[in-house]
Structures are given as C-alpha cells and as structure tokens.
C-alpha cells in the first residue's frame, strides 16, 4: 500500500473519466484481497466479485447502469454481489436485508480505498437495473448485484471535495 489509511480516506474521490491503460491483474487481485478483508456479520463473507474486462460486456453494463457511459471507459469493472440467503440462513431477515448489504458495502469501500492506495481510480455506481446485470453476467441464483465499480487510471484530476454536511447536523454527542 502506497498511502496510509487516513490519507486514502480523505483523498479518495469518485472519478468518472479513465485512461485506456490496462490495470495489472496482480493489482486487481490485491484490491480484491482487500475487499475480502472487510468485516462481515458472523464472518460469513456473503459476497462475490465479478471482474469484467471484456469491452462489449462493459458497454452493456454501462447501458444497464442507466446509460452511465463512463462505466465502460474503465478497463475493468468490478461487479460486487451480495449473497443475502447466506446471511439469512444464520440471521433471518436481519441477515437478508441488513447484514448482507452492510457487509458488501464494507467490501466496496475497501475496494475504493485499496484502489486509491495503488494509484487507481474508481467510482461506486449504484444506479443500475439489477435484473439486467443478473441476466448479462448470467449470475447464479442468490447473487444480488449491489455495486458496479469501474476501475482504472484517472483521466481527470479532482481538486474539489464534494461538500460534506456540517458536523452540527451529522454528529450528536451524548454527554
Ligand atoms: C450507494 C452509492 C451509489 C452511488 N451511485 C452512483 C452512480 O450511480 N453514479 C455515479 O456517478 N456516482 C455514484 N455514486 C458516487 C457518489 O456520487 C459520490 O460518492 C458522492 O458524490 C461523493 O463524492 P466522492 O465519492 O468523490 O467523495 C454512488 C455512491 C454511493 C455510496
């Protein structure tokens, strides 16, 4: 890892323009290893990752993502899937509707931060037609795609930090 964790958290930005430069698969592997180190309820790890390199498939994913064309411009798109029934077997509805989603969200964030640490850019894309993605990737039953993550080298520099809500609104201290 080239950056410490605080620098990665603060500096990471959503990037929506990528160069054509390939991402080494060894780096993708390290990023997915970081994903798998995310915490998960009962350590069930209710996730799977589909690494899409094929251009035609990336273009179809971009269409499924409500025509967010930038998705296809990254050399790799990681599709993060939740396995809600895996969590439901132990935790019932709380596992199905909450833990499986939280666990995969933690994995997504690890991907974004690890990618940033390796000098790569990402964007968490959540606006997409789930059924279309299931069909495109021919996902086995029980996989729910929860995020598309275009991954590549940034073709834009982000200098402006999108505004964050003020502390007074989001932090509540109980003394
Ligand atoms: C659950 C979720 C869904 C998102 N979906 C999209 C999306 O479909 N398209 C997109 O361009 N950005 C998407 N984003 C990225 C946000 O727009 C971005 O994180 C936010 O504007 C803050 O910018 P930053 O990531 O640079 O800090 C999503 C982020 C999250 C967490």
PDB file of C-alpha atoms and ligand atoms in Angstrom:
ATOM      1  CA  UNK A   1       0.000   0.000   0.000  1.00  0.00           C
ATOM      2  CA  UNK A   2       1.425   3.337  -1.003  1.00  0.00           C
ATOM      3  CA  UNK A   3      -0.773   5.576   1.150  1.00  0.00           C
ATOM      4  CA  UNK A   4      -1.682   5.456   4.778  1.00  0.00           C
ATOM      5  CA  UNK A   5      -5.296   4.752   5.528  1.00  0.00           C
ATOM      6  CA  UNK A   6      -6.244   8.269   6.660  1.00  0.00           C
ATOM      7  CA  UNK A   7      -4.749   9.844   3.535  1.00  0.00           C
ATOM      8  CA  UNK A   8      -6.616   7.315   1.400  1.00  0.00           C
ATOM      9  CA  UNK A   9      -9.924   8.028   3.134  1.00  0.00           C
ATOM     10  CA  UNK A  10      -9.558  11.791   2.828  1.00  0.00           C
ATOM     11  CA  UNK A  11      -8.120  11.926  -0.695  1.00  0.00           C
ATOM     12  CA  UNK A  12     -10.274   9.305  -2.431  1.00  0.00           C
ATOM     13  CA  UNK A  13     -12.698  10.813  -4.937  1.00  0.00           C
ATOM     14  CA  UNK A  14     -15.230   9.396  -7.337  1.00  0.00           C
ATOM     15  CA  UNK A  15     -13.628   9.504 -10.775  1.00  0.00           C
ATOM     16  CA  UNK A  16     -15.671   9.292 -13.955  1.00  0.00           C
ATOM     17  CA  UNK A  17     -13.003   9.587 -16.663  1.00  0.00           C
ATOM     18  CA  UNK A  18     -10.393   6.895 -17.210  1.00  0.00           C
ATOM     19  CA  UNK A  19      -7.391   6.387 -19.477  1.00  0.00           C
ATOM     20  CA  UNK A  20      -7.077   3.278 -21.677  1.00  0.00           C
ATOM     21  CA  UNK A  21      -4.129   1.991 -19.651  1.00  0.00           C
ATOM     22  CA  UNK A  22      -4.591  -1.618 -18.561  1.00  0.00           C
ATOM     23  CA  UNK A  23      -4.703  -2.434 -14.864  1.00  0.00           C
ATOM     24  CA  UNK A  24      -2.351  -5.328 -13.990  1.00  0.00           C
ATOM     25  CA  UNK A  25      -4.358  -8.343 -12.839  1.00  0.00           C
ATOM     26  CA  UNK A  26      -1.963  -8.718  -9.906  1.00  0.00           C
ATOM     27  CA  UNK A  27      -3.157  -5.325  -8.682  1.00  0.00           C
ATOM     28  CA  UNK A  28      -6.802  -6.258  -9.207  1.00  0.00           C
ATOM     29  CA  UNK A  29      -6.065  -9.350  -7.121  1.00  0.00           C
ATOM     30  CA  UNK A  30      -4.596  -7.282  -4.286  1.00  0.00           C
ATOM     31  CA  UNK A  31      -7.610  -4.988  -4.384  1.00  0.00           C
ATOM     32  CA  UNK A  32      -9.993  -7.945  -4.168  1.00  0.00           C
ATOM     33  CA  UNK A  33      -7.932  -9.348  -1.315  1.00  0.00           C
ATOM     34  CA  UNK A  34      -8.538  -6.045   0.496  1.00  0.00           C
ATOM     35  CA  UNK A  35     -12.262  -6.446  -0.266  1.00  0.00           C
ATOM     36  CA  UNK A  36     -12.228  -9.884   1.343  1.00  0.00           C
ATOM     37  CA  UNK A  37     -10.655  -8.422   4.484  1.00  0.00           C
ATOM     38  CA  UNK A  38     -13.765  -6.324   5.129  1.00  0.00           C
ATOM     39  CA  UNK A  39     -15.648  -7.159   8.312  1.00  0.00           C
ATOM     40  CA  UNK A  40     -18.841  -9.188   7.924  1.00  0.00           C
ATOM     41  CA  UNK A  41     -21.560 -10.323  10.310  1.00  0.00           C
ATOM     42  CA  UNK A  42     -20.547 -13.677  11.772  1.00  0.00           C
ATOM     43  CA  UNK A  43     -17.627 -13.595   9.322  1.00  0.00           C
ATOM     44  CA  UNK A  44     -19.994 -15.088   6.734  1.00  0.00           C
ATOM     45  CA  UNK A  45     -18.458 -13.028   3.891  1.00  0.00           C
ATOM     46  CA  UNK A  46     -21.688 -13.012   1.869  1.00  0.00           C
ATOM     47  CA  UNK A  47     -20.090 -11.608  -1.255  1.00  0.00           C
ATOM     48  CA  UNK A  48     -18.792 -12.468  -4.706  1.00  0.00           C
ATOM     49  CA  UNK A  49     -16.864 -10.315  -7.154  1.00  0.00           C
ATOM     50  CA  UNK A  50     -17.122 -10.469 -10.928  1.00  0.00           C
ATOM     51  CA  UNK A  51     -14.185  -8.852 -12.706  1.00  0.00           C
ATOM     52  CA  UNK A  52     -15.331  -7.675 -16.130  1.00  0.00           C
ATOM     53  CA  UNK A  53     -12.550  -6.910 -18.592  1.00  0.00           C
ATOM     54  CA  UNK A  54     -14.429  -7.636 -21.827  1.00  0.00           C
ATOM     55  CA  UNK A  55     -15.200  -4.342 -23.589  1.00  0.00           C
ATOM     56  CA  UNK A  56     -18.540  -5.442 -25.022  1.00  0.00           C
ATOM     57  CA  UNK A  57     -19.698  -6.565 -21.597  1.00  0.00           C
ATOM     58  CA  UNK A  58     -18.511  -3.304 -20.027  1.00  0.00           C
ATOM     59  CA  UNK A  59     -20.558  -1.407 -22.591  1.00  0.00           C
ATOM     60  CA  UNK A  60     -23.617  -3.491 -21.781  1.00  0.00           C
ATOM     61  CA  UNK A  61     -23.072  -2.859 -18.071  1.00  0.00           C
ATOM     62  CA  UNK A  62     -22.924   0.878 -18.786  1.00  0.00           C
ATOM     63  CA  UNK A  63     -26.292   0.633 -20.524  1.00  0.00           C
ATOM     64  CA  UNK A  64     -27.672  -1.352 -17.565  1.00  0.00           C
ATOM     65  CA  UNK A  65     -26.334   1.453 -15.360  1.00  0.00           C
ATOM     66  CA  UNK A  66     -28.938   3.778 -16.851  1.00  0.00           C
ATOM     67  CA  UNK A  67     -26.570   4.715 -19.680  1.00  0.00           C
ATOM     68  CA  UNK A  68     -23.762   5.977 -17.457  1.00  0.00           C
ATOM     69  CA  UNK A  69     -21.312   5.707 -20.326  1.00  0.00           C
ATOM     70  CA  UNK A  70     -18.230   6.391 -18.242  1.00  0.00           C
ATOM     71  CA  UNK A  71     -18.625   2.952 -16.652  1.00  0.00           C
ATOM     72  CA  UNK A  72     -17.473   1.317 -19.901  1.00  0.00           C
ATOM     73  CA  UNK A  73     -14.452   3.589 -20.291  1.00  0.00           C
ATOM     74  CA  UNK A  74     -12.604   1.962 -17.379  1.00  0.00           C
ATOM     75  CA  UNK A  75     -10.528  -1.084 -18.393  1.00  0.00           C
ATOM     76  CA  UNK A  76     -12.062  -3.122 -15.563  1.00  0.00           C
ATOM     77  CA  UNK A  77     -15.490  -3.094 -13.962  1.00  0.00           C
ATOM     78  CA  UNK A  78     -15.880  -4.988 -10.700  1.00  0.00           C
ATOM     79  CA  UNK A  79     -19.429  -6.126 -10.026  1.00  0.00           C
ATOM     80  CA  UNK A  80     -19.938  -6.691  -6.313  1.00  0.00           C
ATOM     81  CA  UNK A  81     -22.680  -9.167  -5.457  1.00  0.00           C
ATOM     82  CA  UNK A  82     -24.347  -9.868  -2.127  1.00  0.00           C
ATOM     83  CA  UNK A  83     -25.476 -13.351  -1.132  1.00  0.00           C
ATOM     84  CA  UNK A  84     -28.451 -12.441   1.060  1.00  0.00           C
ATOM     85  CA  UNK A  85     -29.565 -16.034   1.656  1.00  0.00           C
ATOM     86  CA  UNK A  86     -26.169 -16.949   3.061  1.00  0.00           C
ATOM     87  CA  UNK A  87     -26.684 -14.324   5.771  1.00  0.00           C
ATOM     88  CA  UNK A  88     -30.373 -15.197   6.139  1.00  0.00           C
ATOM     89  CA  UNK A  89     -29.564 -18.808   6.991  1.00  0.00           C
ATOM     90  CA  UNK A  90     -27.981 -17.667  10.241  1.00  0.00           C
ATOM     91  CA  UNK A  91     -29.613 -14.314  10.902  1.00  0.00           C
ATOM     92  CA  UNK A  92     -33.046 -14.438   9.219  1.00  0.00           C
ATOM     93  CA  UNK A  93     -34.413 -11.194   7.816  1.00  0.00           C
ATOM     94  CA  UNK A  94     -31.768  -9.134   9.588  1.00  0.00           C
ATOM     95  CA  UNK A  95     -29.128 -11.073   7.707  1.00  0.00           C
ATOM     96  CA  UNK A  96     -31.021 -10.993   4.404  1.00  0.00           C
ATOM     97  CA  UNK A  97     -31.931  -7.304   4.349  1.00  0.00           C
ATOM     98  CA  UNK A  98     -29.299  -5.657   6.543  1.00  0.00           C
ATOM     99  CA  UNK A  99     -26.091  -7.620   7.214  1.00  0.00           C
ATOM    100  CA  UNK A 100     -25.587  -8.896   3.654  1.00  0.00           C
ATOM    101  CA  UNK A 101     -25.938  -5.332   2.370  1.00  0.00           C
ATOM    102  CA  UNK A 102     -23.747  -3.819   5.070  1.00  0.00           C
ATOM    103  CA  UNK A 103     -21.067  -6.480   4.589  1.00  0.00           C
ATOM    104  CA  UNK A 104     -20.886  -5.918   0.849  1.00  0.00           C
ATOM    105  CA  UNK A 105     -20.863  -2.136   1.358  1.00  0.00           C
ATOM    106  CA  UNK A 106     -17.835  -2.562   3.618  1.00  0.00           C
ATOM    107  CA  UNK A 107     -16.185  -4.666   0.894  1.00  0.00           C
ATOM    108  CA  UNK A 108     -16.968  -1.958  -1.684  1.00  0.00           C
ATOM    109  CA  UNK A 109     -15.384   0.715   0.481  1.00  0.00           C
ATOM    110  CA  UNK A 110     -12.282  -1.453   0.928  1.00  0.00           C
ATOM    111  CA  UNK A 111     -12.084  -1.749  -2.867  1.00  0.00           C
ATOM    112  CA  UNK A 112     -12.306   2.017  -3.317  1.00  0.00           C
ATOM    113  CA  UNK A 113      -9.655   2.702  -0.682  1.00  0.00           C
ATOM    114  CA  UNK A 114      -7.294  -0.073  -1.768  1.00  0.00           C
ATOM    115  CA  UNK A 115      -7.566   1.067  -5.388  1.00  0.00           C
ATOM    116  CA  UNK A 116      -6.727   4.602  -4.322  1.00  0.00           C
ATOM    117  CA  UNK A 117      -3.795   3.256  -2.344  1.00  0.00           C
ATOM    118  CA  UNK A 118      -2.482   1.621  -5.521  1.00  0.00           C
ATOM    119  CA  UNK A 119      -2.854   4.856  -7.500  1.00  0.00           C
ATOM    120  CA  UNK A 120      -6.047   3.752  -9.239  1.00  0.00           C
ATOM    121  CA  UNK A 121      -9.379   5.497  -9.582  1.00  0.00           C
ATOM    122  CA  UNK A 122     -12.888   4.209  -9.019  1.00  0.00           C
ATOM    123  CA  UNK A 123     -16.490   5.270  -8.734  1.00  0.00           C
ATOM    124  CA  UNK A 124     -19.145   3.483  -6.672  1.00  0.00           C
ATOM    125  CA  UNK A 125     -22.029   3.051  -9.117  1.00  0.00           C
ATOM    126  CA  UNK A 126     -25.290   2.052  -7.511  1.00  0.00           C
ATOM    127  CA  UNK A 127     -27.797   3.257 -10.096  1.00  0.00           C
ATOM    128  CA  UNK A 128     -28.366   0.264 -12.360  1.00  0.00           C
ATOM    129  CA  UNK A 129     -31.023  -2.209 -13.376  1.00  0.00           C
ATOM    130  CA  UNK A 130     -30.313  -5.227 -11.177  1.00  0.00           C
ATOM    131  CA  UNK A 131     -32.236  -7.669 -13.346  1.00  0.00           C
ATOM    132  CA  UNK A 132     -30.312  -6.581 -16.437  1.00  0.00           C
ATOM    133  CA  UNK A 133     -26.979  -7.102 -14.670  1.00  0.00           C
ATOM    134  CA  UNK A 134     -28.082 -10.539 -13.422  1.00  0.00           C
ATOM    135  CA  UNK A 135     -29.009 -11.503 -16.984  1.00  0.00           C
ATOM    136  CA  UNK A 136     -25.892 -10.052 -18.603  1.00  0.00           C
ATOM    137  CA  UNK A 137     -23.498 -11.838 -16.276  1.00  0.00           C
ATOM    138  CA  UNK A 138     -25.710 -14.929 -16.071  1.00  0.00           C
ATOM    139  CA  UNK A 139     -25.377 -14.792 -12.318  1.00  0.00           C
ATOM    140  CA  UNK A 140     -26.307 -17.985 -10.479  1.00  0.00           C
ATOM    141  CA  UNK A 141     -29.418 -17.773  -8.273  1.00  0.00           C
ATOM    142  CA  UNK A 142     -28.916 -15.983  -4.950  1.00  0.00           C
ATOM    143  CA  UNK A 143     -26.495 -13.337  -6.188  1.00  0.00           C
ATOM    144  CA  UNK A 144     -27.713  -9.764  -5.858  1.00  0.00           C
ATOM    145  CA  UNK A 145     -25.527  -7.205  -7.653  1.00  0.00           C
ATOM    146  CA  UNK A 146     -25.154  -4.246  -5.290  1.00  0.00           C
ATOM    147  CA  UNK A 147     -22.439  -2.118  -6.893  1.00  0.00           C
ATOM    148  CA  UNK A 148     -20.580  -1.653 -10.158  1.00  0.00           C
ATOM    149  CA  UNK A 149     -17.073  -0.304  -9.702  1.00  0.00           C
ATOM    150  CA  UNK A 150     -15.249   0.975 -12.791  1.00  0.00           C
ATOM    151  CA  UNK A 151     -11.534   0.694 -12.027  1.00  0.00           C
ATOM    152  CA  UNK A 152      -8.681   2.298 -13.935  1.00  0.00           C
ATOM    153  CA  UNK A 153      -6.227   5.173 -14.100  1.00  0.00           C
ATOM    154  CA  UNK A 154      -7.799   8.595 -13.715  1.00  0.00           C
ATOM    155  CA  UNK A 155      -8.057  10.803 -16.804  1.00  0.00           C
ATOM    156  CA  UNK A 156      -9.234  13.722 -14.684  1.00  0.00           C
ATOM    157  CA  UNK A 157      -7.878  15.357 -11.576  1.00  0.00           C
ATOM    158  CA  UNK A 158     -10.256  16.032  -8.739  1.00  0.00           C
ATOM    159  CA  UNK A 159      -9.326  19.170  -6.859  1.00  0.00           C
ATOM    160  CA  UNK A 160     -12.690  19.956  -5.347  1.00  0.00           C
ATOM    161  CA  UNK A 161     -14.003  17.885  -2.485  1.00  0.00           C
ATOM    162  CA  UNK A 162     -17.768  17.499  -2.851  1.00  0.00           C
ATOM    163  CA  UNK A 163     -19.295  19.341   0.096  1.00  0.00           C
ATOM    164  CA  UNK A 164     -19.952  17.346   3.238  1.00  0.00           C
ATOM    165  CA  UNK A 165     -22.876  18.130   5.543  1.00  0.00           C
ATOM    166  CA  UNK A 166     -21.798  20.200   8.546  1.00  0.00           C
ATOM    167  CA  UNK A 167     -20.729  18.423  11.709  1.00  0.00           C
ATOM    168  CA  UNK A 168     -23.522  20.054  13.689  1.00  0.00           C
ATOM    169  CA  UNK A 169     -26.023  18.206  11.511  1.00  0.00           C
ATOM    170  CA  UNK A 170     -24.439  14.781  11.488  1.00  0.00           C
ATOM    171  CA  UNK A 171     -22.620  14.412  14.815  1.00  0.00           C
ATOM    172  CA  UNK A 172     -24.530  14.107  18.076  1.00  0.00           C
ATOM    173  CA  UNK A 173     -22.564  13.948  21.285  1.00  0.00           C
ATOM    174  CA  UNK A 174     -24.339  12.445  24.250  1.00  0.00           C
ATOM    175  CA  UNK A 175     -22.576  13.505  27.477  1.00  0.00           C
TER     176      UNK A 175
HETATM  177  C1  LIG B   1     -24.568   3.793  -2.765  1.00  0.00           C
HETATM  178  C2  LIG B   1     -23.895   4.738  -3.752  1.00  0.00           C
HETATM  179  C3  LIG B   1     -24.371   4.803  -5.040  1.00  0.00           C
HETATM  180  C4  LIG B   1     -23.737   5.639  -5.973  1.00  0.00           C
HETATM  181  N1  LIG B   1     -24.165   5.607  -7.270  1.00  0.00           N
HETATM  182  C5  LIG B   1     -23.534   6.381  -8.190  1.00  0.00           C
HETATM  183  C6  LIG B   1     -23.907   6.277  -9.550  1.00  0.00           C
HETATM  184  O1  LIG B   1     -24.775   5.503  -9.946  1.00  0.00           O
HETATM  185  N2  LIG B   1     -23.239   7.066 -10.438  1.00  0.00           N
HETATM  186  C7  LIG B   1     -22.236   7.914 -10.059  1.00  0.00           C
HETATM  187  O2  LIG B   1     -21.676   8.589 -10.918  1.00  0.00           O
HETATM  188  N3  LIG B   1     -21.846   8.015  -8.764  1.00  0.00           N
HETATM  189  C8  LIG B   1     -22.466   7.258  -7.816  1.00  0.00           C
HETATM  190  N4  LIG B   1     -22.061   7.301  -6.511  1.00  0.00           N
HETATM  191  C9  LIG B   1     -20.913   8.166  -6.127  1.00  0.00           C
HETATM  192  C10 LIG B   1     -21.372   9.428  -5.380  1.00  0.00           C
HETATM  193  O3  LIG B   1     -21.965  10.308  -6.297  1.00  0.00           O
HETATM  194  C11 LIG B   1     -20.153  10.062  -4.683  1.00  0.00           C
HETATM  195  O4  LIG B   1     -19.603   9.165  -3.762  1.00  0.00           O
HETATM  196  C12 LIG B   1     -20.523  11.356  -3.949  1.00  0.00           C
HETATM  197  O5  LIG B   1     -20.957  12.335  -4.858  1.00  0.00           O
HETATM  198  C13 LIG B   1     -19.358  11.920  -3.140  1.00  0.00           C
HETATM  199  O6  LIG B   1     -18.232  12.123  -3.968  1.00  0.00           O
HETATM  200  P1  LIG B   1     -16.841  11.422  -3.614  1.00  0.00           P
HETATM  201  O7  LIG B   1     -17.043   9.940  -3.765  1.00  0.00           O
HETATM  202  O8  LIG B   1     -15.848  11.981  -4.593  1.00  0.00           O
HETATM  203  O9  LIG B   1     -16.477  11.761  -2.195  1.00  0.00           O
HETATM  204  C14 LIG B   1     -22.660   6.471  -5.570  1.00  0.00           C
HETATM  205  C15 LIG B   1     -22.193   6.385  -4.255  1.00  0.00           C
HETATM  206  C16 LIG B   1     -22.781   5.508  -3.364  1.00  0.00           C
HETATM  207  C17 LIG B   1     -22.205   5.393  -1.976  1.00  0.00           C
END
